[in-house]
mmCIF file of N, CA, C and O in Angstrom:
data_model
loop_
_atom_site.group_PDB
_atom_site.id
_atom_site.type_symbol
_atom_site.label_atom_id
_atom_site.label_comp_id
_atom_site.label_asym_id
_atom_site.label_seq_id
_atom_site.Cartn_x
_atom_site.Cartn_y
_atom_site.Cartn_z
ATOM 1 N N UNK A 1 -15.072 -76.526 -31.809
ATOM 2 C CA UNK A 1 -14.752 -76.820 -31.071
ATOM 3 C C UNK A 1 -13.228 -77.161 -31.636
ATOM 4 O O UNK A 1 -11.858 -77.264 -30.808
ATOM 5 N N UNK A 2 -12.815 -77.151 -33.185
ATOM 6 C CA UNK A 2 -11.555 -77.607 -33.549
ATOM 7 C C UNK A 2 -10.664 -75.860 -33.438
ATOM 8 O O UNK A 2 -9.538 -76.275 -33.303
ATOM 9 N N UNK A 3 -11.483 -75.188 -33.932
ATOM 10 C CA UNK A 3 -10.878 -74.046 -33.528
ATOM 11 C C UNK A 3 -10.526 -73.347 -31.924
ATOM 12 O O UNK A 3 -9.337 -72.599 -31.471
ATOM 13 N N UNK A 4 -11.075 -74.069 -30.871
ATOM 14 C CA UNK A 4 -10.994 -74.196 -29.936
ATOM 15 C C UNK A 4 -9.241 -74.586 -29.246
ATOM 16 O O UNK A 4 -9.070 -74.232 -28.969
ATOM 17 N N UNK A 5 -9.426 -75.353 -30.117
ATOM 18 C CA UNK A 5 -8.292 -76.804 -30.305
ATOM 19 C C UNK A 5 -7.416 -76.077 -30.158
ATOM 20 O O UNK A 5 -5.973 -76.352 -29.771
ATOM 21 N N UNK A 6 -7.439 -75.672 -32.080
ATOM 22 C CA UNK A 6 -6.352 -74.703 -32.573
ATOM 23 C C UNK A 6 -5.582 -73.602 -31.708
ATOM 24 O O UNK A 6 -4.407 -73.412 -31.786
ATOM 25 N N UNK A 7 -6.264 -72.913 -30.803
ATOM 26 C CA UNK A 7 -5.926 -71.856 -30.207
ATOM 27 C C UNK A 7 -5.641 -72.057 -28.913
ATOM 28 O O UNK A 7 -5.537 -70.904 -27.886
ATOM 29 N N UNK A 8 -5.604 -73.486 -28.566
ATOM 30 C CA UNK A 8 -4.787 -73.861 -27.145
ATOM 31 C C UNK A 8 -6.229 -73.713 -25.888
ATOM 32 O O UNK A 8 -5.858 -73.846 -25.115
ATOM 33 N N UNK A 9 -7.512 -73.681 -26.008
ATOM 34 C CA UNK A 9 -8.066 -73.665 -25.169
ATOM 35 C C UNK A 9 -9.290 -75.202 -24.773
ATOM 36 O O UNK A 9 -9.792 -74.761 -24.102
ATOM 37 N N UNK A 10 -8.246 -75.958 -25.457
ATOM 38 C CA UNK A 10 -8.650 -77.307 -25.155
ATOM 39 C C UNK A 10 -7.923 -77.774 -24.060
ATOM 40 O O UNK A 10 -6.957 -77.949 -24.470
ATOM 41 N N UNK A 11 -8.754 -78.569 -23.257
ATOM 42 C CA UNK A 11 -7.591 -79.324 -22.328
ATOM 43 C C UNK A 11 -7.980 -80.832 -22.610
ATOM 44 O O UNK A 11 -8.943 -81.676 -23.111
ATOM 45 N N UNK A 12 -6.715 -81.540 -22.096
ATOM 46 C CA UNK A 12 -6.750 -83.098 -22.406
ATOM 47 C C UNK A 12 -8.035 -83.507 -21.594
ATOM 48 O O UNK A 12 -8.028 -84.751 -22.138
ATOM 49 N N UNK A 13 -8.216 -83.283 -20.494
ATOM 50 C CA UNK A 13 -9.415 -84.216 -19.522
ATOM 51 C C UNK A 13 -10.558 -84.038 -20.914
ATOM 52 O O UNK A 13 -11.584 -85.084 -20.423
ATOM 53 N N UNK A 14 -10.528 -83.463 -22.095
ATOM 54 C CA UNK A 14 -11.802 -83.026 -22.719
ATOM 55 C C UNK A 14 -11.875 -84.289 -23.942
ATOM 56 O O UNK A 14 -12.993 -84.275 -24.492
ATOM 57 N N UNK A 15 -10.431 -85.119 -24.066
ATOM 58 C CA UNK A 15 -10.524 -85.852 -24.782
ATOM 59 C C UNK A 15 -10.982 -87.312 -25.155
ATOM 60 O O UNK A 15 -11.835 -87.425 -25.824
ATOM 61 N N UNK A 16 -11.469 -87.899 -24.025
ATOM 62 C CA UNK A 16 -12.511 -88.869 -23.926
ATOM 63 C C UNK A 16 -14.079 -88.433 -24.631
ATOM 64 O O UNK A 16 -14.388 -89.372 -25.032
ATOM 65 N N UNK A 17 -14.321 -87.091 -24.001
ATOM 66 C CA UNK A 17 -15.431 -87.115 -24.712
ATOM 67 C C UNK A 17 -15.574 -86.386 -26.069
ATOM 68 O O UNK A 17 -16.544 -86.606 -27.305
ATOM 69 N N UNK A 18 -14.310 -85.676 -26.806
ATOM 70 C CA UNK A 18 -14.328 -85.464 -28.224
ATOM 71 C C UNK A 18 -14.009 -86.485 -29.240
ATOM 72 O O UNK A 18 -14.324 -86.957 -30.015
ATOM 73 N N UNK A 19 -13.377 -87.643 -28.376
ATOM 74 C CA UNK A 19 -13.557 -89.148 -29.124
ATOM 75 C C UNK A 19 -14.276 -89.703 -29.347
ATOM 76 O O UNK A 19 -14.605 -90.397 -30.619
ATOM 77 N N UNK A 20 -15.568 -89.622 -27.891
ATOM 78 C CA UNK A 20 -16.685 -90.066 -28.476
ATOM 79 C C UNK A 20 -17.256 -89.688 -29.556
ATOM 80 O O UNK A 20 -18.464 -90.309 -30.403
ATOM 81 N N UNK A 21 -17.578 -88.365 -29.214
ATOM 82 C CA UNK A 21 -18.261 -87.301 -30.512
ATOM 83 C C UNK A 21 -17.687 -87.854 -31.869
ATOM 84 O O UNK A 21 -18.394 -87.719 -33.117
ATOM 85 N N UNK A 22 -16.433 -87.986 -32.039
ATOM 86 C CA UNK A 22 -15.746 -87.879 -33.249
ATOM 87 C C UNK A 22 -16.101 -89.220 -33.900
ATOM 88 O O UNK A 22 -16.347 -89.670 -35.086
ATOM 89 N N UNK A 23 -16.136 -90.679 -32.617
ATOM 90 C CA UNK A 23 -16.917 -92.066 -33.579
ATOM 91 C C UNK A 23 -18.238 -91.860 -33.925
ATOM 92 O O UNK A 23 -18.159 -92.733 -35.049
ATOM 93 N N UNK A 24 -18.927 -90.933 -33.845
ATOM 94 C CA UNK A 24 -20.052 -90.988 -33.887
ATOM 95 C C UNK A 24 -20.135 -90.006 -34.937
ATOM 96 O O UNK A 24 -20.979 -90.199 -35.887
ATOM 97 N N UNK A 25 -19.249 -89.240 -35.414
ATOM 98 C CA UNK A 25 -19.474 -88.456 -35.843
ATOM 99 C C UNK A 25 -19.047 -88.622 -37.613
ATOM 100 O O UNK A 25 -19.064 -88.184 -38.825
ATOM 101 N N UNK A 26 -17.964 -89.494 -37.453
ATOM 102 C CA UNK A 26 -17.329 -90.040 -38.655
ATOM 103 C C UNK A 26 -18.087 -91.396 -39.590
ATOM 104 O O UNK A 26 -18.292 -91.311 -40.475
ATOM 105 N N UNK A 27 -19.142 -91.371 -38.805
ATOM 106 C CA UNK A 27 -20.293 -92.595 -39.476
ATOM 107 C C UNK A 27 -21.520 -91.660 -39.584
ATOM 108 O O UNK A 27 -22.615 -92.189 -39.990
ATOM 109 N N UNK A 28 -21.422 -90.332 -39.138
ATOM 110 C CA UNK A 28 -22.817 -89.955 -39.430
ATOM 111 C C UNK A 28 -23.632 -89.686 -40.894
ATOM 112 O O UNK A 28 -22.852 -89.173 -41.748
ATOM 113 N N UNK A 29 -24.878 -90.156 -41.472
ATOM 114 C CA UNK A 29 -25.475 -90.263 -42.619
ATOM 115 C C UNK A 29 -26.517 -90.508 -42.206
ATOM 116 O O UNK A 29 -27.570 -91.253 -41.461
ATOM 117 N N UNK A 30 -27.528 -88.976 -42.866
ATOM 118 C CA UNK A 30 -29.237 -89.359 -42.773
ATOM 119 C C UNK A 30 -29.758 -88.840 -44.099
ATOM 120 O O UNK A 30 -29.203 -88.193 -44.541
ATOM 121 N N UNK A 31 -30.665 -89.763 -44.405
ATOM 122 C CA UNK A 31 -31.005 -89.815 -46.119
ATOM 123 C C UNK A 31 -32.305 -88.892 -45.825
ATOM 124 O O UNK A 31 -33.432 -89.208 -45.083
ATOM 125 N N UNK A 32 -32.305 -88.055 -46.291
ATOM 126 C CA UNK A 32 -33.773 -87.310 -46.746
ATOM 127 C C UNK A 32 -34.444 -87.335 -48.370
ATOM 128 O O UNK A 32 -33.858 -86.444 -49.139
ATOM 129 N N UNK A 33 -35.072 -88.294 -48.866
ATOM 130 C CA UNK A 33 -35.686 -88.131 -50.098
ATOM 131 C C UNK A 33 -34.091 -89.045 -50.565
ATOM 132 O O UNK A 33 -33.923 -90.216 -50.043
ATOM 133 N N UNK A 34 -33.860 -88.200 -51.821
ATOM 134 C CA UNK A 34 -32.750 -89.008 -52.634
ATOM 135 C C UNK A 34 -31.938 -88.018 -52.289
ATOM 136 O O UNK A 34 -30.454 -89.109 -52.666
ATOM 137 N N UNK A 35 -31.626 -87.341 -51.110
ATOM 138 C CA UNK A 35 -30.443 -87.037 -50.666
ATOM 139 C C UNK A 35 -29.865 -87.506 -49.405
ATOM 140 O O UNK A 35 -30.557 -87.856 -48.588
ATOM 141 N N UNK A 36 -28.285 -87.511 -49.084
ATOM 142 C CA UNK A 36 -27.781 -87.424 -48.006
ATOM 143 C C UNK A 36 -27.449 -86.402 -47.166
ATOM 144 O O UNK A 36 -26.450 -85.549 -47.866
ATOM 145 N N UNK A 37 -27.521 -86.451 -46.259
ATOM 146 C CA UNK A 37 -27.342 -85.186 -45.242
ATOM 147 C C UNK A 37 -26.304 -85.720 -44.219
ATOM 148 O O UNK A 37 -26.302 -86.353 -43.758
ATOM 149 N N UNK A 38 -24.817 -85.407 -44.436
ATOM 150 C CA UNK A 38 -23.988 -86.264 -43.718
ATOM 151 C C UNK A 38 -22.336 -85.592 -44.075
ATOM 152 O O UNK A 38 -21.443 -85.740 -43.388
ATOM 153 N N UNK A 39 -22.550 -85.190 -45.128
ATOM 154 C CA UNK A 39 -20.987 -85.175 -46.022
ATOM 155 C C UNK A 39 -20.587 -83.999 -44.812
ATOM 156 O O UNK A 39 -19.293 -84.224 -44.424
ATOM 157 N N UNK A 40 -21.026 -82.749 -44.780
ATOM 158 C CA UNK A 40 -20.700 -81.943 -44.198
ATOM 159 C C UNK A 40 -19.720 -82.372 -42.544
ATOM 160 O O UNK A 40 -19.190 -81.771 -42.169
ATOM 161 N N UNK A 41 -20.494 -82.886 -41.621
ATOM 162 C CA UNK A 41 -20.344 -83.758 -40.467
ATOM 163 C C UNK A 41 -19.599 -84.694 -40.498
ATOM 164 O O UNK A 41 -18.455 -84.434 -39.450
ATOM 165 N N UNK A 42 -19.205 -85.260 -41.585
ATOM 166 C CA UNK A 42 -18.345 -86.336 -41.661
ATOM 167 C C UNK A 42 -16.653 -85.189 -42.053
ATOM 168 O O UNK A 42 -15.794 -85.592 -41.252
ATOM 169 N N UNK A 43 -16.897 -84.442 -42.930
ATOM 170 C CA UNK A 43 -15.505 -83.633 -42.851
ATOM 171 C C UNK A 43 -15.712 -83.062 -42.097
ATOM 172 O O UNK A 43 -14.397 -82.522 -41.723
ATOM 173 N N UNK A 44 -16.670 -82.503 -41.031
ATOM 174 C CA UNK A 44 -15.880 -81.369 -39.993
ATOM 175 C C UNK A 44 -15.245 -82.096 -39.010
ATOM 176 O O UNK A 44 -14.245 -81.675 -38.286
ATOM 177 N N UNK A 45 -15.825 -83.367 -38.731
ATOM 178 C CA UNK A 45 -15.290 -84.568 -37.800
ATOM 179 C C UNK A 45 -13.611 -84.569 -37.879
ATOM 180 O O UNK A 45 -12.910 -84.633 -37.468
ATOM 181 N N UNK A 46 -13.610 -84.691 -39.826
ATOM 182 C CA UNK A 46 -11.849 -84.851 -39.715
ATOM 183 C C UNK A 46 -11.341 -83.414 -39.523
ATOM 184 O O UNK A 46 -9.911 -83.733 -39.345
ATOM 185 N N UNK A 47 -11.970 -82.629 -39.957
ATOM 186 C CA UNK A 47 -11.367 -80.954 -39.567
ATOM 187 C C UNK A 47 -10.839 -81.241 -37.863
ATOM 188 O O UNK A 47 -10.023 -80.903 -37.288
ATOM 189 N N UNK A 48 -11.620 -81.858 -36.921
ATOM 190 C CA UNK A 48 -11.501 -81.358 -35.696
ATOM 191 C C UNK A 48 -10.292 -82.961 -35.365
ATOM 192 O O UNK A 48 -9.581 -82.598 -34.312
ATOM 193 N N UNK A 49 -10.730 -83.980 -35.853
ATOM 194 C CA UNK A 49 -9.310 -84.635 -35.532
ATOM 195 C C UNK A 49 -7.938 -84.321 -36.015
ATOM 196 O O UNK A 49 -7.284 -84.431 -35.312
ATOM 197 N N UNK A 50 -7.981 -83.773 -37.315
ATOM 198 C CA UNK A 50 -6.685 -83.168 -37.427
ATOM 199 C C UNK A 50 -6.796 -81.766 -36.673
ATOM 200 O O UNK A 50 -5.014 -81.687 -36.573
ATOM 201 N N UNK A 51 -7.264 -81.088 -36.189
ATOM 202 C CA UNK A 51 -6.692 -80.014 -35.073
ATOM 203 C C UNK A 51 -6.059 -80.635 -33.822
ATOM 204 O O UNK A 51 -5.211 -80.383 -33.201
ATOM 205 N N UNK A 52 -6.899 -82.300 -33.249
ATOM 206 C CA UNK A 52 -6.721 -82.554 -32.449
ATOM 207 C C UNK A 52 -4.780 -82.993 -32.366
ATOM 208 O O UNK A 52 -4.154 -82.983 -31.317
ATOM 209 N N UNK A 53 -4.811 -83.303 -33.568
ATOM 210 C CA UNK A 53 -3.476 -83.798 -33.929
ATOM 211 C C UNK A 53 -2.449 -82.843 -33.247
ATOM 212 O O UNK A 53 -1.293 -82.993 -33.514
ATOM 213 N N UNK A 54 -2.667 -81.718 -34.262
ATOM 214 C CA UNK A 54 -1.881 -80.319 -34.348
ATOM 215 C C UNK A 54 -1.756 -80.117 -33.046
ATOM 216 O O UNK A 54 -0.434 -79.213 -32.370
ATOM 217 N N UNK A 55 -2.839 -79.665 -31.828
ATOM 218 C CA UNK A 55 -2.961 -78.993 -30.585
ATOM 219 C C UNK A 55 -1.935 -79.948 -29.490
ATOM 220 O O UNK A 55 -1.008 -79.462 -28.962
ATOM 221 N N UNK A 56 -2.795 -81.214 -29.920
ATOM 222 C CA UNK A 56 -1.746 -82.099 -28.815
ATOM 223 C C UNK A 56 -0.648 -83.151 -28.638
ATOM 224 O O UNK A 56 -0.093 -83.743 -30.025
ATOM 225 N N UNK A 57 0.222 -83.481 -27.781
ATOM 226 C CA UNK A 57 1.491 -84.247 -28.402
ATOM 227 C C UNK A 57 0.847 -85.483 -28.492
ATOM 228 O O UNK A 57 0.287 -86.185 -28.310
ATOM 229 N N UNK A 58 2.135 -86.187 -28.634
ATOM 230 C CA UNK A 58 2.407 -87.499 -28.701
ATOM 231 C C UNK A 58 1.419 -88.423 -27.326
ATOM 232 O O UNK A 58 0.736 -89.386 -27.890
ATOM 233 N N UNK A 59 2.308 -87.843 -26.525
ATOM 234 C CA UNK A 59 2.303 -88.854 -25.420
ATOM 235 C C UNK A 59 0.847 -88.804 -24.972
ATOM 236 O O UNK A 59 -0.359 -89.522 -24.306
ATOM 237 N N UNK A 60 -0.058 -87.410 -25.271
ATOM 238 C CA UNK A 60 -1.632 -87.105 -24.606
ATOM 239 C C UNK A 60 -2.331 -88.309 -25.669
ATOM 240 O O UNK A 60 -3.087 -88.361 -25.149
ATOM 241 N N UNK A 61 -2.188 -88.251 -26.966
ATOM 242 C CA UNK A 61 -2.651 -88.558 -27.652
ATOM 243 C C UNK A 61 -2.783 -90.375 -28.137
ATOM 244 O O UNK A 61 -4.039 -90.711 -28.757
ATOM 245 N N UNK A 62 -2.045 -91.012 -27.418
ATOM 246 C CA UNK A 62 -1.261 -92.437 -27.440
ATOM 247 C C UNK A 62 -2.489 -93.063 -27.374
ATOM 248 O O UNK A 62 -2.840 -93.940 -28.175
ATOM 249 N N UNK A 63 -3.303 -92.692 -26.349
ATOM 250 C CA UNK A 63 -4.706 -93.923 -25.810
ATOM 251 C C UNK A 63 -5.587 -93.830 -26.735
ATOM 252 O O UNK A 63 -6.602 -94.455 -27.048
ATOM 253 N N UNK A 64 -5.707 -92.745 -27.555
ATOM 254 C CA UNK A 64 -6.555 -92.282 -28.735
ATOM 255 C C UNK A 64 -6.336 -92.374 -29.889
ATOM 256 O O UNK A 64 -7.292 -92.790 -31.142
ATOM 257 N N UNK A 65 -4.605 -92.783 -30.329
ATOM 258 C CA UNK A 65 -4.513 -93.019 -31.439
ATOM 259 C C UNK A 65 -5.126 -94.039 -32.561
ATOM 260 O O UNK A 65 -5.664 -93.925 -33.877
ATOM 261 N N UNK A 66 -5.297 -95.370 -31.537
ATOM 262 C CA UNK A 66 -5.442 -96.661 -32.583
ATOM 263 C C UNK A 66 -7.511 -96.279 -32.852
ATOM 264 O O UNK A 66 -7.499 -96.852 -34.222
ATOM 265 N N UNK A 67 -8.006 -95.790 -31.707
ATOM 266 C CA UNK A 67 -9.229 -95.429 -32.408
ATOM 267 C C UNK A 67 -9.467 -94.751 -33.382
ATOM 268 O O UNK A 67 -10.217 -94.710 -34.521
ATOM 269 N N UNK A 68 -8.535 -93.324 -33.435
ATOM 270 C CA UNK A 68 -8.969 -92.462 -34.142
ATOM 271 C C UNK A 68 -8.584 -92.677 -35.348
ATOM 272 O O UNK A 68 -9.114 -92.804 -36.513
ATOM 273 N N UNK A 69 -7.249 -93.597 -35.665
ATOM 274 C CA UNK A 69 -6.827 -93.798 -37.190
ATOM 275 C C UNK A 69 -7.536 -94.582 -38.023
ATOM 276 O O UNK A 69 -7.756 -95.019 -38.922
ATOM 277 N N UNK A 70 -8.198 -95.481 -37.089
ATOM 278 C CA UNK A 70 -9.234 -96.802 -37.822
ATOM 279 C C UNK A 70 -10.177 -95.844 -38.192
ATOM 280 O O UNK A 70 -10.576 -96.495 -39.706
ATOM 281 N N UNK A 71 -11.010 -94.764 -37.818
ATOM 282 C CA UNK A 71 -12.111 -94.438 -38.442
ATOM 283 C C UNK A 71 -11.497 -93.862 -39.450
ATOM 284 O O UNK A 71 -11.877 -93.318 -40.424
ATOM 285 N N UNK A 72 -10.826 -92.477 -39.287
ATOM 286 C CA UNK A 72 -10.116 -91.941 -40.217
ATOM 287 C C UNK A 72 -9.795 -92.899 -41.727
ATOM 288 O O UNK A 72 -10.324 -92.227 -42.731
ATOM 289 N N UNK A 73 -8.907 -93.697 -41.450
ATOM 290 C CA UNK A 73 -8.675 -94.234 -42.278
ATOM 291 C C UNK A 73 -10.006 -95.232 -42.971
ATOM 292 O O UNK A 73 -10.306 -95.002 -44.218
ATOM 293 N N UNK A 74 -10.870 -95.654 -42.521
ATOM 294 C CA UNK A 74 -12.539 -96.347 -43.127
ATOM 295 C C UNK A 74 -12.827 -94.730 -43.747
ATOM 296 O O UNK A 74 -13.368 -94.604 -44.965
ATOM 297 N N UNK A 75 -12.820 -93.537 -43.424
ATOM 298 C CA UNK A 75 -13.502 -92.677 -44.333
ATOM 299 C C UNK A 75 -12.656 -92.393 -45.821
ATOM 300 O O UNK A 75 -13.375 -91.994 -46.052
ATOM 301 N N UNK A 76 -11.694 -92.023 -44.996
ATOM 302 C CA UNK A 76 -10.717 -92.184 -46.521
ATOM 303 C C UNK A 76 -10.711 -92.870 -47.285
ATOM 304 O O UNK A 76 -10.614 -92.523 -48.585
ATOM 305 N N UNK A 77 -11.180 -94.298 -46.915
ATOM 306 C CA UNK A 77 -11.414 -95.154 -48.075
ATOM 307 C C UNK A 77 -12.516 -95.708 -48.662
ATOM 308 O O UNK A 77 -12.857 -95.374 -49.894
ATOM 309 N N UNK A 78 -13.481 -95.562 -47.738
ATOM 310 C CA UNK A 78 -14.830 -95.879 -47.941
ATOM 311 C C UNK A 78 -15.994 -94.826 -48.133
ATOM 312 O O UNK A 78 -17.100 -94.756 -48.896
ATOM 313 N N UNK A 79 -15.820 -93.148 -48.182
ATOM 314 C CA UNK A 79 -16.602 -92.336 -47.663
ATOM 315 C C UNK A 79 -17.042 -91.997 -49.545
ATOM 316 O O UNK A 79 -16.370 -92.014 -50.250
ATOM 317 N N UNK A 80 -18.023 -91.883 -49.389
ATOM 318 C CA UNK A 80 -18.606 -91.762 -51.146
ATOM 319 C C UNK A 80 -18.795 -89.530 -51.485
ATOM 320 O O UNK A 80 -18.787 -89.643 -52.643
ATOM 321 N N UNK A 81 -18.252 -88.972 -50.457
ATOM 322 C CA UNK A 81 -17.859 -87.940 -51.232
ATOM 323 C C UNK A 81 -16.436 -87.466 -51.166
ATOM 324 O O UNK A 81 -15.719 -87.896 -50.212
ATOM 325 N N UNK A 82 -16.132 -87.027 -52.458
ATOM 326 C CA UNK A 82 -14.662 -86.610 -52.118
ATOM 327 C C UNK A 82 -13.729 -85.350 -51.088
ATOM 328 O O UNK A 82 -12.963 -85.993 -50.962
ATOM 329 N N UNK A 83 -14.770 -84.867 -50.891
ATOM 330 C CA UNK A 83 -13.713 -83.730 -49.717
ATOM 331 C C UNK A 83 -14.089 -84.600 -48.535
ATOM 332 O O UNK A 83 -13.097 -84.248 -47.809
ATOM 333 N N UNK A 84 -14.833 -85.588 -48.057
ATOM 334 C CA UNK A 84 -14.271 -86.308 -46.690
ATOM 335 C C UNK A 84 -13.153 -86.996 -47.151
ATOM 336 O O UNK A 84 -12.375 -86.868 -45.890
ATOM 337 N N UNK A 85 -12.916 -87.556 -48.265
ATOM 338 C CA UNK A 85 -12.138 -88.714 -48.003
ATOM 339 C C UNK A 85 -10.373 -87.633 -48.095
ATOM 340 O O UNK A 85 -9.720 -87.883 -47.565
ATOM 341 N N UNK A 86 -10.506 -86.260 -49.090
ATOM 342 C CA UNK A 86 -9.435 -85.283 -48.769
ATOM 343 C C UNK A 86 -9.566 -85.342 -46.989
ATOM 344 O O UNK A 86 -7.983 -85.347 -46.740
ATOM 345 N N UNK A 87 -10.022 -84.706 -46.713
ATOM 346 C CA UNK A 87 -9.936 -84.176 -45.008
ATOM 347 C C UNK A 87 -9.720 -85.519 -44.550
ATOM 348 O O UNK A 87 -8.768 -85.150 -43.343
ATOM 349 N N UNK A 88 -9.984 -86.341 -44.523
ATOM 350 C CA UNK A 88 -9.616 -87.665 -43.520
ATOM 351 C C UNK A 88 -8.380 -87.671 -44.212
ATOM 352 O O UNK A 88 -6.906 -88.228 -43.083
ATOM 353 N N UNK A 89 -7.508 -87.751 -45.273
ATOM 354 C CA UNK A 89 -6.299 -88.020 -45.583
ATOM 355 C C UNK A 89 -5.466 -87.108 -44.848
ATOM 356 O O UNK A 89 -4.460 -87.192 -44.543
ATOM 357 N N UNK A 90 -5.967 -85.803 -45.064
ATOM 358 C CA UNK A 90 -5.267 -84.583 -44.498
ATOM 359 C C UNK A 90 -5.136 -85.278 -42.729
ATOM 360 O O UNK A 90 -4.265 -84.653 -42.118
ATOM 361 N N UNK A 91 -5.984 -85.021 -42.087
ATOM 362 C CA UNK A 91 -6.138 -86.037 -40.452
ATOM 363 C C UNK A 91 -5.494 -86.757 -40.146
ATOM 364 O O UNK A 91 -4.403 -86.937 -39.654
ATOM 365 N N UNK A 92 -5.298 -87.795 -41.491
ATOM 366 C CA UNK A 92 -4.546 -88.932 -41.418
ATOM 367 C C UNK A 92 -2.952 -88.713 -41.146
ATOM 368 O O UNK A 92 -1.835 -89.509 -40.294
ATOM 369 N N UNK A 93 -3.036 -88.130 -42.266
ATOM 370 C CA UNK A 93 -1.242 -87.667 -42.403
ATOM 371 C C UNK A 93 -0.806 -86.486 -41.415
ATOM 372 O O UNK A 93 0.448 -86.650 -40.949
ATOM 373 N N UNK A 94 -1.646 -86.326 -40.476
ATOM 374 C CA UNK A 94 -1.320 -85.403 -39.411
ATOM 375 C C UNK A 94 -1.047 -85.949 -38.501
ATOM 376 O O UNK A 94 -0.250 -85.904 -37.209
ATOM 377 N N UNK A 95 -1.833 -86.951 -38.294
ATOM 378 C CA UNK A 95 -1.201 -87.890 -37.209
ATOM 379 C C UNK A 95 0.153 -89.116 -37.034
ATOM 380 O O UNK A 95 0.259 -89.443 -36.172
ATOM 381 N N UNK A 96 -0.122 -88.942 -38.687
ATOM 382 C CA UNK A 96 1.124 -90.050 -38.556
ATOM 383 C C UNK A 96 2.559 -88.947 -38.340
ATOM 384 O O UNK A 96 3.269 -89.488 -37.960
#
């Protein structure tokens, strides 16, 4: 979805679904034994948020900015994986 967004193939009508999807993906974490599976999902969600910020204009993203920026900051500050924190930092920088 992020690649479609960057190539200009995603329409603004899809943003409601995408933001709901991202809110779930930012907090995704599943434990399997002693390991946690979810860092890849959270990192990909940050990449998708970054691509949304690059693709759409400020007027289109304004209704979703507060919700997305809150989730991105939470990932940036409190995620246990460094790669997720870096991806969230890049996404937030692109939103700003």
